[in-house]
mmCIF file of C-alpha atoms in Angstrom:
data_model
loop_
_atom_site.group_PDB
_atom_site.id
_atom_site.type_symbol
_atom_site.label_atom_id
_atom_site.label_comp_id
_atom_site.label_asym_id
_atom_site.label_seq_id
_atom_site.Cartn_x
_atom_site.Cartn_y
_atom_site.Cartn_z
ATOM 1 C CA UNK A 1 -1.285 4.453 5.100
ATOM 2 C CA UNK A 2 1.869 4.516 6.709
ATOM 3 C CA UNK A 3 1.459 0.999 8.780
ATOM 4 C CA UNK A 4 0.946 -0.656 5.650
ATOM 5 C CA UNK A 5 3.871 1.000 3.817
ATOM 6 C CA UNK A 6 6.203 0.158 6.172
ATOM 7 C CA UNK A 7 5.628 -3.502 6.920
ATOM 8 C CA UNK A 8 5.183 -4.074 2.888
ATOM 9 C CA UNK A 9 8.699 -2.191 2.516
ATOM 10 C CA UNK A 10 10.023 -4.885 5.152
ATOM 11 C CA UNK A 11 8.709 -7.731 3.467
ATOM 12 C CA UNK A 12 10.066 -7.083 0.016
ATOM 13 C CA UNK A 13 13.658 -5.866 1.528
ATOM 14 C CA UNK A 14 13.897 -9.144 3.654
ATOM 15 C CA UNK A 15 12.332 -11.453 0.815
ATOM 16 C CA UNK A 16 13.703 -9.378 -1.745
ATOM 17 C CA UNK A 17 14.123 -12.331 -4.075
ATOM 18 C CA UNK A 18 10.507 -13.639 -3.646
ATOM 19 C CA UNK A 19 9.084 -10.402 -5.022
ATOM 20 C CA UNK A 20 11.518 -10.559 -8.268
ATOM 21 C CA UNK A 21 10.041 -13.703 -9.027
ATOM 22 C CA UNK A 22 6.952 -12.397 -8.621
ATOM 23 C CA UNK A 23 7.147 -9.164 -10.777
ATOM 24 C CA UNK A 24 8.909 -11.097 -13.800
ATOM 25 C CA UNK A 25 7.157 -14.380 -13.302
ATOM 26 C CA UNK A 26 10.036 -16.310 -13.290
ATOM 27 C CA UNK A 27 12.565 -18.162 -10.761
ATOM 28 C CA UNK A 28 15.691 -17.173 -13.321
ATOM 29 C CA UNK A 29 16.477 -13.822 -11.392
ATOM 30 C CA UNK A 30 18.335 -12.928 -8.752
ATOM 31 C CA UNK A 31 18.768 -9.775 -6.192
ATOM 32 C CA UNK A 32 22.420 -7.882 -6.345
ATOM 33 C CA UNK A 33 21.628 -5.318 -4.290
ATOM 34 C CA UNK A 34 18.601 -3.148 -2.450
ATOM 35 C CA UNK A 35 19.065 0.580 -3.831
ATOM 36 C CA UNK A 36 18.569 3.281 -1.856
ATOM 37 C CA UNK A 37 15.502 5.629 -3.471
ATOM 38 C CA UNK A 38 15.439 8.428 -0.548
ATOM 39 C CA UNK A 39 17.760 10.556 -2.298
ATOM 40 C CA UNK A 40 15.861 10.986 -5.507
ATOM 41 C CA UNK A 41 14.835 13.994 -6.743
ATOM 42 C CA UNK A 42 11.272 12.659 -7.508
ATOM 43 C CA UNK A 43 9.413 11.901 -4.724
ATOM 44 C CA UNK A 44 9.113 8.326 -3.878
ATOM 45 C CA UNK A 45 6.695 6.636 -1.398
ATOM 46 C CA UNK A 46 7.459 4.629 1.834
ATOM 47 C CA UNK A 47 5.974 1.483 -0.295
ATOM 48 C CA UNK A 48 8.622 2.467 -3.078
ATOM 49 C CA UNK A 49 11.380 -0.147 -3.172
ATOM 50 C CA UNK A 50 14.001 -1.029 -5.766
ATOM 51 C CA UNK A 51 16.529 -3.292 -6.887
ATOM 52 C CA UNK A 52 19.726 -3.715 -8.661
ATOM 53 C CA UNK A 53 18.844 -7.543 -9.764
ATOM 54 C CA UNK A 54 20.555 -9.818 -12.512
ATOM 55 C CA UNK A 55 17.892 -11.027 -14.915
ATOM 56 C CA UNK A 56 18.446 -13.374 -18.125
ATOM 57 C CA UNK A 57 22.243 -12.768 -17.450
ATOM 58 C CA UNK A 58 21.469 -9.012 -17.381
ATOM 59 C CA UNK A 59 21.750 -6.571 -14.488
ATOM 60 C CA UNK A 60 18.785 -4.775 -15.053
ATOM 61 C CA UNK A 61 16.690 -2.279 -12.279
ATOM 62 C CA UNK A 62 13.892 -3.276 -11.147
ATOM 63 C CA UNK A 63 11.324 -0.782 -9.302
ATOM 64 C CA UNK A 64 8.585 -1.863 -7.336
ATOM 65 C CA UNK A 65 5.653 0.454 -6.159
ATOM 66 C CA UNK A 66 2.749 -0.918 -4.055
ATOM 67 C CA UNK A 67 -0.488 0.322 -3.870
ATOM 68 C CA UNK A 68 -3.223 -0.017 -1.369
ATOM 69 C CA UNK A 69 -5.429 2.216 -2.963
ATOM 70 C CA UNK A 70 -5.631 3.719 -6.874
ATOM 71 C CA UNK A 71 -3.384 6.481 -7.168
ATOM 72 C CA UNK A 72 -4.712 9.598 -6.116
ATOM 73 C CA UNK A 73 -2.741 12.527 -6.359
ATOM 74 C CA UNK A 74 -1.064 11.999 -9.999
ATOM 75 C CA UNK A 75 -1.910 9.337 -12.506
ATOM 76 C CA UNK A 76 -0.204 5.876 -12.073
ATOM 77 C CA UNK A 77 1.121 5.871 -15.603
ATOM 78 C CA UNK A 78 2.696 9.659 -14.568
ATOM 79 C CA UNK A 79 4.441 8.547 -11.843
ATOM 80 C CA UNK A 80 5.867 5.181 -12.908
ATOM 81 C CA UNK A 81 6.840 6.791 -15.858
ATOM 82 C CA UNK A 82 8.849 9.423 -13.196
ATOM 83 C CA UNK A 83 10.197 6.969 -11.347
ATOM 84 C CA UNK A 84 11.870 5.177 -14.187
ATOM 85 C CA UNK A 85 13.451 8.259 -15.945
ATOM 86 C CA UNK A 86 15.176 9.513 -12.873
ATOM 87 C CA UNK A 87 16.163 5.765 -12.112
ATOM 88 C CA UNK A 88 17.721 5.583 -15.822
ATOM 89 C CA UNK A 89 19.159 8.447 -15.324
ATOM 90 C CA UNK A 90 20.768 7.717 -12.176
ATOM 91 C CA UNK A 91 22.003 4.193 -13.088
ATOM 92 C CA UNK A 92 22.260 3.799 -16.559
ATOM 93 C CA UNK A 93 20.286 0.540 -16.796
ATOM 94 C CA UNK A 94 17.241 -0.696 -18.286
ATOM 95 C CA UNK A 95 14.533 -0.150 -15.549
ATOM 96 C CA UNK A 96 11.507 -2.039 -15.362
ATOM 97 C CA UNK A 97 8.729 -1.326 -13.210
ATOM 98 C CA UNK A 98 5.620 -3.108 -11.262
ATOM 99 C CA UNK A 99 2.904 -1.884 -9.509
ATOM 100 C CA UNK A 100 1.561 -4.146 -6.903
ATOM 101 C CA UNK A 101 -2.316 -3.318 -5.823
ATOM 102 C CA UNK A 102 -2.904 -4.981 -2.395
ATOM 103 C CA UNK A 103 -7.066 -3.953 -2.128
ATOM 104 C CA UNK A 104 -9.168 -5.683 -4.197
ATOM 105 C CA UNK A 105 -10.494 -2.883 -5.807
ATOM 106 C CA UNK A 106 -7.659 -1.293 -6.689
ATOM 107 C CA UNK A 107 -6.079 -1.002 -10.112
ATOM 108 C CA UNK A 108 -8.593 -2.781 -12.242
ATOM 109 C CA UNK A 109 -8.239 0.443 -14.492
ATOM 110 C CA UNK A 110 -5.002 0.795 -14.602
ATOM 111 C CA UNK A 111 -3.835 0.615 -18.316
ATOM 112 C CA UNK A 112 -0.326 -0.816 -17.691
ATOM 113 C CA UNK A 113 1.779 2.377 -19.846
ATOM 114 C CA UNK A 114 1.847 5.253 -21.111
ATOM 115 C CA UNK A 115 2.493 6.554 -25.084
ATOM 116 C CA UNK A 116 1.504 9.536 -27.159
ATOM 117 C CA UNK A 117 3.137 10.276 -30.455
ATOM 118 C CA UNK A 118 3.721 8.335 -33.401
ATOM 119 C CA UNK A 119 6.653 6.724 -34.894
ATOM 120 C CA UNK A 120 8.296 10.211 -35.865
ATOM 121 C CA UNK A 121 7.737 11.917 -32.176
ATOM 122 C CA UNK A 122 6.760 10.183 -28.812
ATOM 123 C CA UNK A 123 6.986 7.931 -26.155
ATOM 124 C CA UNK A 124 5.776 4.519 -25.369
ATOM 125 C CA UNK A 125 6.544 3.376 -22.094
ATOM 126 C CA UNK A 126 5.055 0.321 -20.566
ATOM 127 C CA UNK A 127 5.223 -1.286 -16.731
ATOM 128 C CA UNK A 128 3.766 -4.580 -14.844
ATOM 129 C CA UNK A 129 0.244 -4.462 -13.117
ATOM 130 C CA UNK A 130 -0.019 -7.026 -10.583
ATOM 131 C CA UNK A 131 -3.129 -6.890 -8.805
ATOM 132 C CA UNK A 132 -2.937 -9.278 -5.764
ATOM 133 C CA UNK A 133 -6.755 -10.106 -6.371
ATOM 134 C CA UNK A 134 -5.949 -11.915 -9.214
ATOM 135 C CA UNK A 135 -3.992 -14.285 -8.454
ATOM 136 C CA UNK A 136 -4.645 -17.679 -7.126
ATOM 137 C CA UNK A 137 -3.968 -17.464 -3.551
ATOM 138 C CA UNK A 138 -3.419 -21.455 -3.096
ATOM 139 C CA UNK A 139 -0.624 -22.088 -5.228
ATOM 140 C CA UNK A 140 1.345 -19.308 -3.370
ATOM 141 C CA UNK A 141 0.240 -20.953 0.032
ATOM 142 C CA UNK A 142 1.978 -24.486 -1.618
ATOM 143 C CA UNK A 143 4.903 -22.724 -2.600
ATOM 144 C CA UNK A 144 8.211 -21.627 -1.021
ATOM 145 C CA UNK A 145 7.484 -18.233 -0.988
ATOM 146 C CA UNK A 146 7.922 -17.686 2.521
ATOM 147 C CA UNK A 147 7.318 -13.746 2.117
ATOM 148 C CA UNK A 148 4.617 -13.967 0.180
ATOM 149 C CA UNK A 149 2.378 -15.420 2.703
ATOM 150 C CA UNK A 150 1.095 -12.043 4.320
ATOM 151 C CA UNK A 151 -0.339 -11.142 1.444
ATOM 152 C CA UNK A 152 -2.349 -14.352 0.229
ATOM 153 C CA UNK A 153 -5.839 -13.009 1.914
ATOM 154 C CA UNK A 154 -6.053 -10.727 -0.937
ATOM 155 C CA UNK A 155 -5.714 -13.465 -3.213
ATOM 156 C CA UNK A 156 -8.017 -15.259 -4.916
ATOM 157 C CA UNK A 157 -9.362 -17.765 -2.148
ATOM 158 C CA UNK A 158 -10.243 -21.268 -3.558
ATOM 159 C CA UNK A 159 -13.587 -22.006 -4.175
ATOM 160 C CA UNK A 160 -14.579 -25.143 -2.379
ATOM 161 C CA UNK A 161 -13.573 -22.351 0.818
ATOM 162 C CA UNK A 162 -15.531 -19.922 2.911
ATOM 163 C CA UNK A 163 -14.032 -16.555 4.140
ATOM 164 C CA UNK A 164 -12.974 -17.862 7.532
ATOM 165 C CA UNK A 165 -11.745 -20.987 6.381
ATOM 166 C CA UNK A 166 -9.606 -19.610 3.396
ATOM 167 C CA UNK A 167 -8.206 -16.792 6.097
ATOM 168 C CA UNK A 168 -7.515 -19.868 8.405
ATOM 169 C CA UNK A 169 -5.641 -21.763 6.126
ATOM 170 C CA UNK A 170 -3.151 -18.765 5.730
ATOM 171 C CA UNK A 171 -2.406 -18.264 8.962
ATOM 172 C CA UNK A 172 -1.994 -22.116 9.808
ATOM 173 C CA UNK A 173 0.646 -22.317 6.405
ATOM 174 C CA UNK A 174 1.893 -18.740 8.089
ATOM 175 C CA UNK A 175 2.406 -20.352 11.633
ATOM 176 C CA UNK A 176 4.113 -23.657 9.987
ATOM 177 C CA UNK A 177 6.342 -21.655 7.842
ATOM 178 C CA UNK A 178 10.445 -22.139 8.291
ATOM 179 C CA UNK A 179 11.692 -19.697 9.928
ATOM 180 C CA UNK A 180 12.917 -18.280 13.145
ATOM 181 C CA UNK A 181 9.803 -17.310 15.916
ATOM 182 C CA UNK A 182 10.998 -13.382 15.160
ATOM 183 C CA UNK A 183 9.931 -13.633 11.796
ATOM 184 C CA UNK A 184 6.655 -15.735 12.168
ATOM 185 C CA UNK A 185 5.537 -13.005 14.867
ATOM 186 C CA UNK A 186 6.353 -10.228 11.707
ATOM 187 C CA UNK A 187 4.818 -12.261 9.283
ATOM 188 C CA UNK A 188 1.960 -13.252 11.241
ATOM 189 C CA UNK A 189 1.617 -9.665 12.298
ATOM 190 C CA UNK A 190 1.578 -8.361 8.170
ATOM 191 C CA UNK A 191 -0.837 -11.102 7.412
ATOM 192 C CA UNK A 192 -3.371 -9.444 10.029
ATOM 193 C CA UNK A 193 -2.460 -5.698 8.709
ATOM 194 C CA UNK A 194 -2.368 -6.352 5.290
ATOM 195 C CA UNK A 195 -5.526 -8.670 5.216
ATOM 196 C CA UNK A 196 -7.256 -6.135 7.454
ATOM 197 C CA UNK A 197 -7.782 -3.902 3.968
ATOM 198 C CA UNK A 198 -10.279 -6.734 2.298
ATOM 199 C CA UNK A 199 -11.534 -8.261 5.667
ATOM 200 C CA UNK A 200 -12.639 -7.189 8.622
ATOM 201 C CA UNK A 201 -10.032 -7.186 12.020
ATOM 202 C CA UNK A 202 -11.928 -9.229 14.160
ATOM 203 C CA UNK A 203 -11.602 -12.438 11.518
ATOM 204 C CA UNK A 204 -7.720 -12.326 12.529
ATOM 205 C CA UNK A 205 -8.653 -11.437 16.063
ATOM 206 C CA UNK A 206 -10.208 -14.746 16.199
ATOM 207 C CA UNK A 207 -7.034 -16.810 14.345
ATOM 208 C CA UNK A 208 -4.339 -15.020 15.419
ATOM 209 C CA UNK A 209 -3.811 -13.922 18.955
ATOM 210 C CA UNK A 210 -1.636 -11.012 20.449
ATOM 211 C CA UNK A 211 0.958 -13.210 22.149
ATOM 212 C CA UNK A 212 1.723 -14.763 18.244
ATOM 213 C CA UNK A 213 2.559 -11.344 16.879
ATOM 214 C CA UNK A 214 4.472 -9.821 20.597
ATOM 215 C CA UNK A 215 7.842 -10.847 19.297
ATOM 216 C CA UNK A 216 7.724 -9.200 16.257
ATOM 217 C CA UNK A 217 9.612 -5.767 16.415
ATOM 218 C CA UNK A 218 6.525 -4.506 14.222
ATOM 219 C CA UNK A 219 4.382 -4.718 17.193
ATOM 220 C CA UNK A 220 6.400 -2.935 19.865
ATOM 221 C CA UNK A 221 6.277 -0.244 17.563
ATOM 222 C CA UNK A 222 2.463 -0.125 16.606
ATOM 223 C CA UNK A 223 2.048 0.066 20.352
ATOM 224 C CA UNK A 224 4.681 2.446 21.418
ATOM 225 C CA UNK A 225 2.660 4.756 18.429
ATOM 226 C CA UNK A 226 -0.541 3.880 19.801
ATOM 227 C CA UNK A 227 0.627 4.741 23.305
ATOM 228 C CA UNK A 228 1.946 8.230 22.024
ATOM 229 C CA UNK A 229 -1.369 9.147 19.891
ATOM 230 C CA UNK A 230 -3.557 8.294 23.255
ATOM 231 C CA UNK A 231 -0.894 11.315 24.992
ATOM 232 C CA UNK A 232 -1.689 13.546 21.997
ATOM 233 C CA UNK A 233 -4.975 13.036 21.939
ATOM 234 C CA UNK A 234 -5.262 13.886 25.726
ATOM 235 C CA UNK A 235 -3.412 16.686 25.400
ATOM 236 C CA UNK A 236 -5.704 18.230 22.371
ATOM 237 C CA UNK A 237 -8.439 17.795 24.311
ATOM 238 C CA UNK A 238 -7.601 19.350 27.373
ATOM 239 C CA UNK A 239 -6.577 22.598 25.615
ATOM 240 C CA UNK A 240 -9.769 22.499 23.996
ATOM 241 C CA UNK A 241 -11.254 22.239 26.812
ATOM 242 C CA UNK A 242 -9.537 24.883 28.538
ATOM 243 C CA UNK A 243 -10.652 27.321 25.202
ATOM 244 C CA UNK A 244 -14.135 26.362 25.581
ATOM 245 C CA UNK A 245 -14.277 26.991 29.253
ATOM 246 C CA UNK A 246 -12.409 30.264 29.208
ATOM 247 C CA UNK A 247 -14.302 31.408 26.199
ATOM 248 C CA UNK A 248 -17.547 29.681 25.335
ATOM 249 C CA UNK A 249 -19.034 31.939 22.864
ATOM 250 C CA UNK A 250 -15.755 31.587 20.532
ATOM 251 C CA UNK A 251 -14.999 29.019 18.042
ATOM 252 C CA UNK A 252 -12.923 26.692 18.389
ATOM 253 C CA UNK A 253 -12.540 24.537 15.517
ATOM 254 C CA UNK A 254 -9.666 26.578 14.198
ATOM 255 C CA UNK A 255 -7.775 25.284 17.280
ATOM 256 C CA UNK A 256 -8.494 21.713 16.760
ATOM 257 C CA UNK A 257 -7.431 21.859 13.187
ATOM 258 C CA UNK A 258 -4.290 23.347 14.241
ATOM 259 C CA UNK A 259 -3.628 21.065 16.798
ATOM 260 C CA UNK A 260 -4.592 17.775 15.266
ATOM 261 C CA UNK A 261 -0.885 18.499 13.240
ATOM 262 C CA UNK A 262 1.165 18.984 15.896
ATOM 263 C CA UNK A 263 3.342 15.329 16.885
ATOM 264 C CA UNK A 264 5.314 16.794 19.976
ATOM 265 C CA UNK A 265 4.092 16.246 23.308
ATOM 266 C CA UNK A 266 6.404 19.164 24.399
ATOM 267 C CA UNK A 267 4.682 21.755 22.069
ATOM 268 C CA UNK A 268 1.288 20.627 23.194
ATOM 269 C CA UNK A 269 2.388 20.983 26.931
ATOM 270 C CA UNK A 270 3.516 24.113 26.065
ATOM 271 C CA UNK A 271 0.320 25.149 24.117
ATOM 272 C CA UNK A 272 -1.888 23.669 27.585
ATOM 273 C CA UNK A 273 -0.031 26.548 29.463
ATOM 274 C CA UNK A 274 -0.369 29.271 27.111
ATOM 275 C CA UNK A 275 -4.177 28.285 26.901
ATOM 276 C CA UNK A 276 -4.391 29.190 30.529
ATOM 277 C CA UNK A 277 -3.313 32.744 29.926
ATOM 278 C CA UNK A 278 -4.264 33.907 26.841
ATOM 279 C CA UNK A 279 -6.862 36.529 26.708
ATOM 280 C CA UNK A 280 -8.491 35.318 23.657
ATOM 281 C CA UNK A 281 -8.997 32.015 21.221
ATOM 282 C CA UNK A 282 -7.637 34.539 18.669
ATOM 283 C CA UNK A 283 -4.919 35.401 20.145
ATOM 284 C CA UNK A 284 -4.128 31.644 21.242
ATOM 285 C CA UNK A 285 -4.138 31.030 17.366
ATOM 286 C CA UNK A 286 -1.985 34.314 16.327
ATOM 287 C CA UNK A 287 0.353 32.982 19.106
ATOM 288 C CA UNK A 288 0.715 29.538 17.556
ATOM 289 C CA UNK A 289 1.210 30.863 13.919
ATOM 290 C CA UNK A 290 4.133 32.998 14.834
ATOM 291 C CA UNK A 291 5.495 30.287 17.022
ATOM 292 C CA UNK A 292 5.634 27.774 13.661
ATOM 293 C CA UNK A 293 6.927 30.607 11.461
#
C-alpha cells in the first residue's frame, strides 16, 4: 500500500548506508550514489530502490525491493530476476538483489532464486531474502542503526518481553535517537505505520502521540490525503444520492464503481451537475464513458 511504500522508500534513501549493511551483512560497504529506477522499462514498485554502492573494493549494484505482503501478481523469483537483467543491462555491473518482507507472514516461501537448465543450457540466478521477522529485534535497538529503528516491531521481540513492553522499548530508543526533532517526528511516524502491519494502531496510539509525529513532513501529507478522500467521498455520495432519488428503481452500483476511480474533485463536481439533469442512470454512465475516452 502506497503509505507504506513511500515512507520505506524514504527511509532507505535517507539511511541509504544502514540498509547496505543490512542486505550484505556487513559494515565494509559503502553508498556512491541513489539510482534513479523510474525510467526502466520493467516496471518497478514505489518500495523499489537501488544503489550504485562500493563493496569489497568493488562498485557493484545493489537493488532492494520491499515487500509487505508475498508477491501477488508475478512470482518473486520472476520479478527479481527482471529487475536485475534490465539493471545489468543498463549499468554494466554485477547486480545483486534483496527482498525485504516487512509482515510477518510474508516470504517464508520464498525460495531465494531462480534456475532451470543444466550445465549445457540455463540459468541460475540467486538473490537475498530478508524477512524482518527473523531477526533479533534487540540487537538492532543497541545498535547505531538509526534508520533501522521503524522497523524493529516486526522483529523478533525478546523473550523476557510482552507485546506492549517490546513496542515501548522501540519507541523510547526511537524518541532518544540522535538526530534532529524533523527526523524523530518521521521516524517516529514510520515506526507507527510500519508496525501497524503486525500490531494493532491503538498500541502506538497509546506510546506515541500526534504532537510527536506533527513535525514530520510525512504527516502533513497523510492528512492533507485524508482531508481530500473525506471531499471525494462526499462528493460520491451525493451523486449517488441524487441517482437514487431521481431514479429509484435503477441500479446504481455501476455508478459507484465508476466513481470510486475518479481522484479529481473537479470531475466529481462536474459529474454532481450532470446527475441533476440526466434523464437516466444509463445515460449518466454512457455520458461518463465518452467523457474518459
Amino acid at each position: 500500500m502506497a503509505q507504506y511504500d513511500e515512507i520505506v522508500k524514504h527511509l532507505m534513501d535517507r539511511f541509504a548506508d544502514e540498509f547496505a549493511m543490512l542486505s550484505f551483512d556487513t559494515t565494509n560497504v559503502e553508498v556512491l550514489e541513489t539510482l534513479d529506477t523510474e525510467q526502466q522499462t520493467v516496471k518497478v514498485h514505489r518500495n523499489d530502490m537501488t544503489f550504485k554502492v562500493l563493496w569489497n573494493n568493488e562498485t557493484v549494484i545493489l537493488h532492494i525491493e520491499a515487500q509487505t505482503q508475498d508477491s501477488r501478481d508475478k512470482p518473486m523469483p520472476l520479478r527479481v530476476l527482471a529487475y536485475a537483467g534490465e539493471l545489468l543491462l543498463r549499468y554494466e555491473l554485477p547486480v545483486y538483489s534483496v527482498v525485504l518482507y516487512l509482515s510477518s507472514n510474508a516470504g517464508q516461501t520464498d525460495p531465494g532464486g531462480y534456475s532451470y537448465g543444466n550445465d549445457q543450457f540455463g540459468l541460475y540466478h540467486r538473490y537475498q531474502v530478508i524477512r524482518l521477522a527473523d531477526l533479533e529485534g534487540e540487537s538492532y535497538l543497541e545498535s547505531a542503526s538509526v534508520g533501522l529503528l521503524p522497523f524493529t516491531p516486526l522483529m523478533k521481540p525478546p523473550v523476557d518481553l510482552n507485546t506492549e513492553g517490546w513496542l515501548q522499548k522501540c519507541v523510547e530508543r526511537t524518541e532518544s535517537a540522535p538526530v534532529d526533532s524533523q527526523t524523530r517526528s518521521t521516524l517516529l511516524y514510520a515506526l507507527t505505520t510500519l508496525g501497524s502491519l503486525n500490531y494493532d494502531p491503538n498500541l502506538f496510539q497509546k506510546l506515541i502521540s500526534e504532537g510527536m509525529m506533527q513535525e514530520s513532513p510525512f504527516y502533513e501529507i497523510i492528512m492533507q490525503r485524508g482531508i481530500e478522500r473525506g471531499a471525494l467521498q462526499v462528493y460520491i455520495k451525493n451523486i449517488q444520492s441524487v441517482l437514487t432519488e431521481r431514479f429509484p428503481l435503477s441500479d446504481t452500483t455501476p455508478v459507484a464503481e465508476i466513481l470510486e476511480s475518479i481522484q479529481d474533485l473537479d470531475r466529481l463536481s462536474e459529474l454532481h451537475r450532470k446527475a441533476v439533469q440526466t434523464s437516466s442512470v444509463e445515460t449518466f454512465l454512457q455520458e461518463i464513458e465518452k467523457s474518459e475516452k
